[in-house]
Amino acid sequence: MNKLAIIALAGALAGCTAADKAGVVEKKPFGTTKYGEKATLYKLAGKDGLEMEVTDDGGKIVRLLVPDAKGEKIDVTIGFDSPAGWEKTDAYFGAIIGRYGNRIAEGKFTLDGKDCKVPVNDKAHAAALHGGDRGWDAYVWKAETFTKGDDVGIVFTKDFPDGEQGFPGAVKAKVTYTIAPGNVWRIEYEATTDKPTPLNLTQHVYFNMNGEGTILDQELMIAASKYLPVDKNLAPAGAPASVEGTPFDFRTFHKVGERIDAPDTVLQYGPGYDHNWCLDGEGFRKAAEFRGKARAVEVWTDQPGIQFYAGNFIDNTWKMKDGKPMCRRGWLALETQHYPDSPNRPGFPSTILRPGETYKTKTEYRFKAL
Ligand code: GAL
């Protein structure tokens, strides 16, 4: 037997080649939500090393293991050991966000001449946030795993009734996560409605590309020449403005901590980064990149905006899976989406989905070793 054959045989016997491990590697109970729904945990492994633990409770990411150039994996996200962990926090860690991601000022809007009211669940900012009192993150979805060629993934589906959280229209939603070759996590959203409704879906995953410490010395690029200035309630203060000469200019890489506490009134409202950037270009394109010491994530999307939230409200007393403590600004979120409060802003790209149309958007988090 030649040397290569011996290595291949040894690998096969030990069951430890990367390809052997790829696929849906585990499925197990994950506890019960406060709404009495039973959750399940799925472990998916991509052929190039990216591993994901995900639950059907809101499609939440529990672990994301990313390899460096030597193949050593670290967990770059926040998750908990059961749904109860999320229920003690209010940061939407790693969840599908719907029906309207981000804020709707004062929880009201007018659609086709009809006044609609949704819960003002973000009391501090007098706004509806991430879908209201019970957003799409807080439901157990129907889940089906799949493998297709070198792709492995999970499809979440759920029907939301007309009037859900005050929103008009019964919506059928489908969110597909795929781990594709090259350590790509692809997220595809699809939805239809039976009445006009605002829809702005996103994923609220958080990253720390070193898996520890704060994100302040990690580097970020956002491909946006404009951002949305906000008022003290984090509602858009007007039209998009140029990032030129402001702490919001991330067109070239900057450390997150470099200007996060700069004396800029709009930035201080965060406090720190918690704003929407209006992405340059159209179509599916690179929107951002976030780099740690040995690993980075590129964000690709077809959406017009990205909310960069620097974890300013993460509470130092919260604990995640395995009892690991969390810290303020220890993780950031790069949420691809439409602009906040769009239902009240005729000048912004529309977020209204109408009967007969299919909402279809795509975002990819592409992980790489540095
Ligand atoms: C972000 C939002 C922040 C905060 C966070 C959850 O999307 O922009 O203001 O609410 O979610 O803690």
Short mmCIF file of C-alpha atoms and ligand atoms in Angstrom, two decimals:
data_model
loop_
_atom_site.label_atom_id
_atom_site.label_comp_id
_atom_site.label_asym_id
_atom_site.label_seq_id
_atom_site.Cartn_x
_atom_site.Cartn_y
_atom_site.Cartn_z
CA MET A 1 0.00 0.00 0.00
CA ASN A 2 1.44 3.41 -0.84
CA LYS A 3 1.78 6.21 1.70
CA LEU A 4 -1.32 8.13 0.48
CA ALA A 5 -3.53 5.06 0.66
CA ILE A 6 -2.35 4.36 4.21
CA ILE A 7 -3.17 7.97 5.25
CA ALA A 8 -6.62 7.74 3.61
CA LEU A 9 -7.33 4.40 5.30
CA ALA A 10 -6.17 5.66 8.70
CA GLY A 11 -8.41 8.73 8.29
CA ALA A 12 -11.39 6.60 7.29
CA LEU A 13 -10.91 4.23 10.24
CA ALA A 14 -10.62 7.11 12.68
CA GLY A 15 -13.67 8.68 11.00
CA CYS A 16 -11.96 12.01 11.11
CA THR A 17 -11.54 13.39 7.61
CA ALA A 18 -13.27 16.73 7.05
CA ALA A 19 -15.50 15.17 4.37
CA ASP A 20 -16.52 12.31 6.69
CA LYS A 21 -17.79 14.77 9.23
CA ALA A 22 -19.71 16.95 6.80
CA GLY A 23 -23.51 16.82 6.84
CA VAL A 24 -26.20 16.87 9.47
CA VAL A 25 -24.22 15.40 12.32
CA GLU A 26 -26.67 15.58 15.22
CA LYS A 27 -30.27 16.30 16.16
CA LYS A 28 -31.41 16.42 19.78
CA PRO A 29 -34.00 17.99 22.11
CA PHE A 30 -33.16 21.54 23.18
CA GLY A 31 -35.71 22.24 25.92
CA THR A 32 -39.01 24.10 25.93
CA THR A 33 -39.71 27.79 25.33
CA LYS A 34 -41.69 29.97 27.73
CA TYR A 35 -44.59 29.58 25.28
CA GLY A 36 -44.52 25.80 25.88
CA GLU A 37 -43.06 24.91 22.46
CA LYS A 38 -40.49 22.12 22.29
CA ALA A 39 -37.22 23.08 20.61
CA THR A 40 -34.68 20.90 18.81
CA LEU A 41 -30.97 21.45 18.26
CA TYR A 42 -29.30 20.58 14.94
CA LYS A 43 -25.59 20.36 14.24
CA LEU A 44 -24.52 20.97 10.66
CA ALA A 45 -20.98 20.62 9.34
CA GLY A 46 -19.73 21.99 6.04
CA LYS A 47 -17.12 20.19 3.99
CA ASP A 48 -14.50 22.93 4.57
CA GLY A 49 -14.75 23.00 8.34
CA LEU A 50 -17.49 25.52 9.18
CA GLU A 51 -19.80 24.03 11.84
CA MET A 52 -23.12 25.40 13.01
CA GLU A 53 -25.37 24.50 15.92
CA VAL A 54 -28.82 25.91 15.34
CA THR A 55 -32.23 25.53 16.94
CA ASP A 56 -35.69 25.62 15.38
CA ASP A 57 -36.58 28.09 18.18
CA GLY A 58 -36.42 31.24 16.06
CA GLY A 59 -33.72 29.70 13.83
CA LYS A 60 -31.25 30.80 16.50
CA ILE A 61 -27.57 30.10 16.11
CA VAL A 62 -26.12 28.41 19.17
CA ARG A 63 -22.52 27.93 18.00
CA LEU A 64 -20.54 28.84 14.89
CA LEU A 65 -17.18 27.13 14.72
CA VAL A 66 -14.81 28.79 12.25
CA PRO A 67 -11.41 27.33 11.29
CA ASP A 68 -8.22 29.37 10.97
CA ALA A 69 -5.52 28.60 8.38
CA LYS A 70 -4.34 25.60 10.42
CA GLY A 71 -7.86 24.24 10.76
CA GLU A 72 -8.17 25.19 14.43
CA LYS A 73 -11.77 26.10 15.18
CA ILE A 74 -13.17 28.67 17.58
CA ASP A 75 -16.74 29.69 18.33
CA VAL A 76 -17.33 33.23 17.05
CA THR A 77 -20.86 33.79 18.33
CA ILE A 78 -23.18 33.93 21.34
CA GLY A 79 -25.71 31.24 22.13
CA PHE A 80 -27.25 29.46 25.09
CA ASP A 81 -27.79 25.91 26.31
CA SER A 82 -31.60 26.13 26.01
CA PRO A 83 -34.35 28.60 24.99
CA ALA A 84 -34.49 29.84 28.61
CA GLY A 85 -31.06 31.44 28.12
CA TRP A 86 -32.40 33.77 25.41
CA GLU A 87 -35.49 34.53 27.45
CA LYS A 88 -33.33 36.11 30.18
CA THR A 89 -31.88 38.59 27.67
CA ASP A 90 -33.33 40.96 25.09
CA ALA A 91 -30.61 41.04 22.46
CA TYR A 92 -32.07 38.66 19.84
CA PHE A 93 -28.80 36.70 19.70
CA GLY A 94 -28.47 34.80 16.41
CA ALA A 95 -32.21 34.82 15.66
CA ILE A 96 -34.39 35.26 12.59
CA ILE A 97 -35.96 38.71 12.91
CA GLY A 98 -39.44 39.47 11.56
CA ARG A 99 -41.90 40.66 10.56
CA TYR A 100 -40.18 44.04 10.65
CA GLY A 101 -36.51 44.07 11.66
CA ASN A 102 -35.29 47.28 13.31
CA ARG A 103 -37.52 50.09 14.56
CA ILE A 104 -40.86 51.51 13.54
CA ALA A 105 -41.11 54.88 15.28
CA GLU A 106 -43.91 55.06 17.87
CA GLY A 107 -45.18 51.67 16.65
CA LYS A 108 -47.45 53.17 14.04
CA PHE A 109 -47.66 53.63 10.29
CA THR A 110 -50.23 54.24 7.58
CA LEU A 111 -50.55 51.69 4.80
CA ASP A 112 -52.75 52.40 1.76
CA GLY A 113 -54.57 55.01 3.86
CA LYS A 114 -55.19 52.67 6.80
CA ASP A 115 -53.66 53.40 10.22
CA CYS A 116 -51.83 50.41 11.76
CA LYS A 117 -50.57 50.03 15.32
CA VAL A 118 -47.89 47.60 16.48
CA PRO A 119 -46.51 47.16 20.02
CA VAL A 120 -43.99 49.71 21.30
CA ASN A 121 -41.80 47.00 22.83
CA ASP A 122 -38.65 49.17 22.81
CA LYS A 123 -39.93 51.56 25.46
CA ALA A 124 -36.59 53.33 25.88
CA HIS A 125 -36.81 54.49 22.26
CA ALA A 126 -40.62 54.72 21.94
CA ALA A 127 -40.54 52.28 19.01
CA ALA A 128 -41.64 48.87 17.81
CA LEU A 129 -38.46 46.78 17.60
CA HIS A 130 -37.79 43.56 15.69
CA GLY A 131 -41.41 42.56 15.19
CA GLY A 132 -43.03 43.61 18.47
CA ASP A 133 -43.69 41.86 21.80
CA ARG A 134 -43.36 38.42 20.26
CA GLY A 135 -41.30 38.59 17.07
CA TRP A 136 -40.51 35.74 14.72
CA ASP A 137 -37.44 34.97 16.85
CA ALA A 138 -39.74 33.70 19.61
CA TYR A 139 -41.55 30.91 17.73
CA VAL A 140 -40.48 27.33 17.12
CA TRP A 141 -40.50 26.94 13.33
CA LYS A 142 -40.97 23.78 11.27
CA ALA A 143 -37.45 22.61 10.37
CA GLU A 144 -36.14 20.25 7.71
CA THR A 145 -32.48 19.52 7.16
CA PHE A 146 -31.01 18.71 3.76
CA THR A 147 -27.80 17.78 2.01
CA LYS A 148 -27.42 18.56 -1.67
CA GLY A 149 -24.05 17.91 -3.31
CA ASP A 150 -21.54 19.62 -1.03
CA ASP A 151 -24.18 21.84 0.58
CA VAL A 152 -25.77 21.09 3.92
CA GLY A 153 -28.59 23.10 5.37
CA ILE A 154 -31.85 23.57 7.15
CA VAL A 155 -35.14 25.04 5.95
CA PHE A 156 -37.40 26.82 8.42
CA THR A 157 -41.01 27.50 7.55
CA LYS A 158 -43.83 29.14 9.43
CA ASP A 159 -47.20 30.75 8.76
CA PHE A 160 -48.02 33.93 10.67
CA PRO A 161 -51.67 35.00 10.92
CA ASP A 162 -53.28 38.22 9.74
CA GLY A 163 -53.07 40.70 12.62
CA GLU A 164 -49.95 39.13 14.13
CA GLN A 165 -48.59 41.82 16.50
CA GLY A 166 -50.95 44.26 14.78
CA PHE A 167 -49.47 43.79 11.30
CA PRO A 168 -51.93 43.28 8.45
CA GLY A 169 -51.81 40.14 6.31
CA ALA A 170 -51.27 36.42 6.83
CA VAL A 171 -47.65 35.75 5.90
CA LYS A 172 -46.09 32.45 4.85
CA ALA A 173 -42.36 32.59 5.57
CA LYS A 174 -39.44 30.38 4.62
CA VAL A 175 -35.85 30.90 5.73
CA THR A 176 -33.11 28.60 4.44
CA TYR A 177 -29.65 28.35 5.97
CA THR A 178 -27.06 26.62 3.79
CA ILE A 179 -23.46 25.86 4.62
CA ALA A 180 -21.81 25.87 1.22
CA PRO A 181 -18.24 25.02 0.19
CA GLY A 182 -15.71 27.72 1.09
CA ASN A 183 -17.22 28.15 4.58
CA VAL A 184 -20.15 30.18 3.36
CA TRP A 185 -23.29 30.49 5.46
CA ARG A 186 -26.04 31.46 3.01
CA ILE A 187 -29.39 32.76 4.27
CA GLU A 188 -32.33 32.91 1.85
CA TYR A 189 -35.60 34.52 2.87
CA GLU A 190 -38.90 34.01 1.11
CA ALA A 191 -42.39 35.18 1.99
CA THR A 192 -45.84 35.82 0.60
CA THR A 193 -48.82 37.64 2.07
CA ASP A 194 -52.57 37.85 1.52
CA LYS A 195 -52.76 41.61 2.33
CA PRO A 196 -50.21 44.40 1.91
CA THR A 197 -47.81 44.35 4.87
CA PRO A 198 -44.40 45.76 5.79
CA LEU A 199 -41.73 43.08 5.77
CA ASN A 200 -38.07 43.50 6.69
CA LEU A 201 -36.35 40.25 7.56
CA THR A 202 -32.85 39.79 8.90
CA GLN A 203 -30.61 37.55 10.98
CA HIS A 204 -29.35 38.93 14.29
CA VAL A 205 -26.15 36.91 14.57
CA TYR A 206 -23.32 38.45 16.59
CA PHE A 207 -19.62 37.98 15.90
CA ASN A 208 -16.37 38.23 17.77
CA MET A 209 -13.79 36.98 15.30
CA ASN A 210 -11.29 36.18 18.07
CA GLY A 211 -13.93 34.34 20.09
CA GLU A 212 -12.94 36.28 23.22
CA GLY A 213 -12.24 39.77 24.57
CA THR A 214 -14.04 42.78 23.14
CA ILE A 215 -14.49 43.67 19.48
CA LEU A 216 -12.88 47.08 19.96
CA ASP A 217 -9.52 46.12 18.46
CA GLN A 218 -11.05 44.11 15.59
CA GLU A 219 -11.31 45.75 12.18
CA LEU A 220 -14.42 46.57 10.22
CA MET A 221 -15.12 47.72 6.67
CA ILE A 222 -18.60 48.76 5.47
CA ALA A 223 -19.07 49.47 1.77
CA ALA A 224 -21.27 52.52 2.29
CA SER A 225 -20.75 56.18 1.42
CA LYS A 226 -23.93 57.14 3.29
CA TYR A 227 -25.51 56.35 6.64
CA LEU A 228 -28.73 57.35 8.34
CA PRO A 229 -28.35 59.98 11.06
CA VAL A 230 -30.80 59.28 13.90
CA ASP A 231 -32.54 61.20 16.66
CA LYS A 232 -32.32 60.27 20.34
CA ASN A 233 -34.88 57.48 19.80
CA LEU A 234 -32.64 55.96 17.10
CA ALA A 235 -35.27 56.83 14.48
CA PRO A 236 -33.99 58.26 11.19
CA ALA A 237 -33.49 62.01 11.57
CA GLY A 238 -33.92 62.67 7.85
CA ALA A 239 -32.31 61.65 4.58
CA PRO A 240 -29.12 59.55 4.28
CA ALA A 241 -25.98 61.64 4.85
CA SER A 242 -22.39 61.29 3.67
CA VAL A 243 -20.01 59.37 5.95
CA GLU A 244 -17.13 61.58 4.78
CA GLY A 245 -15.27 63.09 7.73
CA THR A 246 -17.45 61.30 10.32
CA PRO A 247 -16.82 58.34 12.66
CA PHE A 248 -19.27 56.46 10.39
CA ASP A 249 -16.75 56.26 7.55
CA PHE A 250 -15.79 52.57 7.37
CA ARG A 251 -15.08 52.55 3.62
CA THR A 252 -11.57 51.47 4.57
CA PHE A 253 -10.84 49.20 7.54
CA HIS A 254 -10.97 50.81 10.97
CA LYS A 255 -10.79 49.29 14.41
CA VAL A 256 -14.29 49.27 15.91
CA GLY A 257 -12.96 50.97 19.05
CA GLU A 258 -11.05 53.72 17.24
CA ARG A 259 -13.92 56.24 17.09
CA ILE A 260 -16.78 54.47 18.93
CA ASP A 261 -16.91 57.07 21.72
CA ALA A 262 -16.14 60.09 19.52
CA PRO A 263 -17.95 63.31 20.44
CA ASP A 264 -20.47 62.99 17.62
CA THR A 265 -24.06 63.55 18.79
CA VAL A 266 -25.60 61.00 16.42
CA LEU A 267 -23.03 58.39 17.46
CA GLN A 268 -23.58 59.14 21.16
CA TYR A 269 -27.30 58.40 20.80
CA GLY A 270 -26.25 54.70 20.29
CA PRO A 271 -24.42 55.06 22.62
CA GLY A 272 -21.78 53.93 20.16
CA TYR A 273 -22.48 52.29 16.80
CA ASP A 274 -26.11 51.25 16.42
CA HIS A 275 -26.98 52.74 13.04
CA ASN A 276 -28.01 51.90 9.52
CA TRP A 277 -25.52 52.28 6.68
CA CYS A 278 -26.97 52.76 3.18
CA LEU A 279 -24.94 50.31 1.15
CA ASP A 280 -23.28 51.37 -2.09
CA GLY A 281 -24.37 49.66 -5.29
CA GLU A 282 -27.23 47.33 -6.03
CA GLY A 283 -27.76 43.61 -6.43
CA PHE A 284 -25.85 40.91 -4.60
CA ARG A 285 -22.57 42.52 -3.54
CA LYS A 286 -20.03 42.66 -0.75
CA ALA A 287 -21.38 44.87 2.04
CA ALA A 288 -18.90 44.53 4.89
CA GLU A 289 -15.97 42.63 6.31
CA PHE A 290 -15.04 42.10 9.94
CA ARG A 291 -11.57 40.85 10.84
CA GLY A 292 -10.06 39.30 13.94
CA LYS A 293 -6.50 38.05 14.32
CA ALA A 294 -6.79 34.82 12.34
CA ARG A 295 -10.35 34.76 11.00
CA ALA A 296 -12.65 37.13 9.16
CA VAL A 297 -16.21 37.25 7.91
CA GLU A 298 -17.36 38.94 4.72
CA VAL A 299 -21.00 39.99 4.47
CA TRP A 300 -22.65 39.78 1.05
CA THR A 301 -26.22 40.84 0.44
CA ASP A 302 -28.81 42.12 -2.00
CA GLN A 303 -30.32 44.41 0.66
CA PRO A 304 -30.09 48.23 0.58
CA GLY A 305 -28.90 48.63 4.18
CA ILE A 306 -26.97 47.14 7.06
CA GLN A 307 -27.45 47.84 10.76
CA PHE A 308 -24.10 47.74 12.52
CA TYR A 309 -24.79 47.28 16.20
CA ALA A 310 -21.70 47.20 18.42
CA GLY A 311 -23.28 45.32 21.34
CA ASN A 312 -23.63 48.51 23.37
CA PHE A 313 -26.52 47.07 25.39
CA ILE A 314 -24.97 43.67 26.11
CA ASP A 315 -25.12 43.33 29.86
CA ASN A 316 -21.98 42.28 31.76
CA THR A 317 -24.12 40.15 34.11
CA TRP A 318 -25.54 37.95 31.31
CA LYS A 319 -24.10 34.47 30.92
CA MET A 320 -24.15 32.36 27.77
CA LYS A 321 -23.73 28.65 27.04
CA ASP A 322 -21.44 26.78 29.38
CA GLY A 323 -21.80 29.67 31.89
CA LYS A 324 -19.39 31.86 29.90
CA PRO A 325 -19.78 35.55 30.83
CA MET A 326 -20.64 38.21 28.27
CA CYS A 327 -19.39 41.73 28.08
CA ARG A 328 -20.53 45.03 26.62
CA ARG A 329 -19.13 45.43 23.10
CA GLY A 330 -17.88 41.85 23.19
CA TRP A 331 -19.71 41.02 19.91
CA LEU A 332 -21.20 43.00 17.06
CA ALA A 333 -24.11 42.41 14.71
CA LEU A 334 -24.10 43.22 10.99
CA GLU A 335 -27.79 42.93 10.12
CA THR A 336 -28.57 43.15 6.42
CA GLN A 337 -31.94 44.77 5.86
CA HIS A 338 -34.00 47.72 4.64
CA TYR A 339 -33.70 51.07 6.35
CA PRO A 340 -35.35 51.51 9.76
CA ASP A 341 -38.83 53.04 9.95
CA SER A 342 -39.33 52.62 6.18
CA PRO A 343 -43.14 52.22 6.49
CA ASN A 344 -43.19 55.89 7.61
CA ARG A 345 -40.62 57.17 5.11
CA PRO A 346 -41.91 57.43 1.55
CA GLY A 347 -38.41 58.47 0.39
CA PHE A 348 -36.80 55.16 1.47
CA PRO A 349 -36.87 51.94 -0.58
CA SER A 350 -40.25 50.34 0.05
CA THR A 351 -40.68 47.45 2.49
CA ILE A 352 -44.30 46.77 1.56
CA LEU A 353 -45.04 43.25 0.31
CA ARG A 354 -48.28 42.88 -1.63
CA PRO A 355 -50.45 39.86 -2.43
CA GLY A 356 -49.20 38.08 -5.54
CA GLU A 357 -45.58 39.16 -4.92
CA THR A 358 -42.87 36.97 -3.42
CA TYR A 359 -40.39 38.53 -1.03
CA LYS A 360 -37.01 37.00 -1.85
CA THR A 361 -33.67 38.13 -0.46
CA LYS A 362 -30.27 36.63 0.15
CA THR A 363 -27.36 37.28 2.50
CA GLU A 364 -24.12 35.36 2.90
CA TYR A 365 -21.65 35.37 5.76
CA ARG A 366 -18.43 34.12 4.14
CA PHE A 367 -15.88 33.03 6.69
CA LYS A 368 -12.20 32.93 5.89
CA ALA A 369 -8.85 32.36 7.53
CA LEU A 370 -6.38 35.27 7.54
C1 GAL B 1 -30.24 45.89 17.33
C2 GAL B 1 -30.72 47.27 17.59
C3 GAL B 1 -30.20 47.69 18.94
C4 GAL B 1 -30.64 46.71 20.00
C5 GAL B 1 -30.28 45.30 19.57
C6 GAL B 1 -30.82 44.25 20.48
O1 GAL B 1 -30.66 45.45 16.06
O2 GAL B 1 -30.25 48.14 16.58
O3 GAL B 1 -30.63 48.98 19.27
O4 GAL B 1 -32.01 46.83 20.23
O5 GAL B 1 -30.77 45.03 18.29
O6 GAL B 1 -30.34 44.40 21.77
#
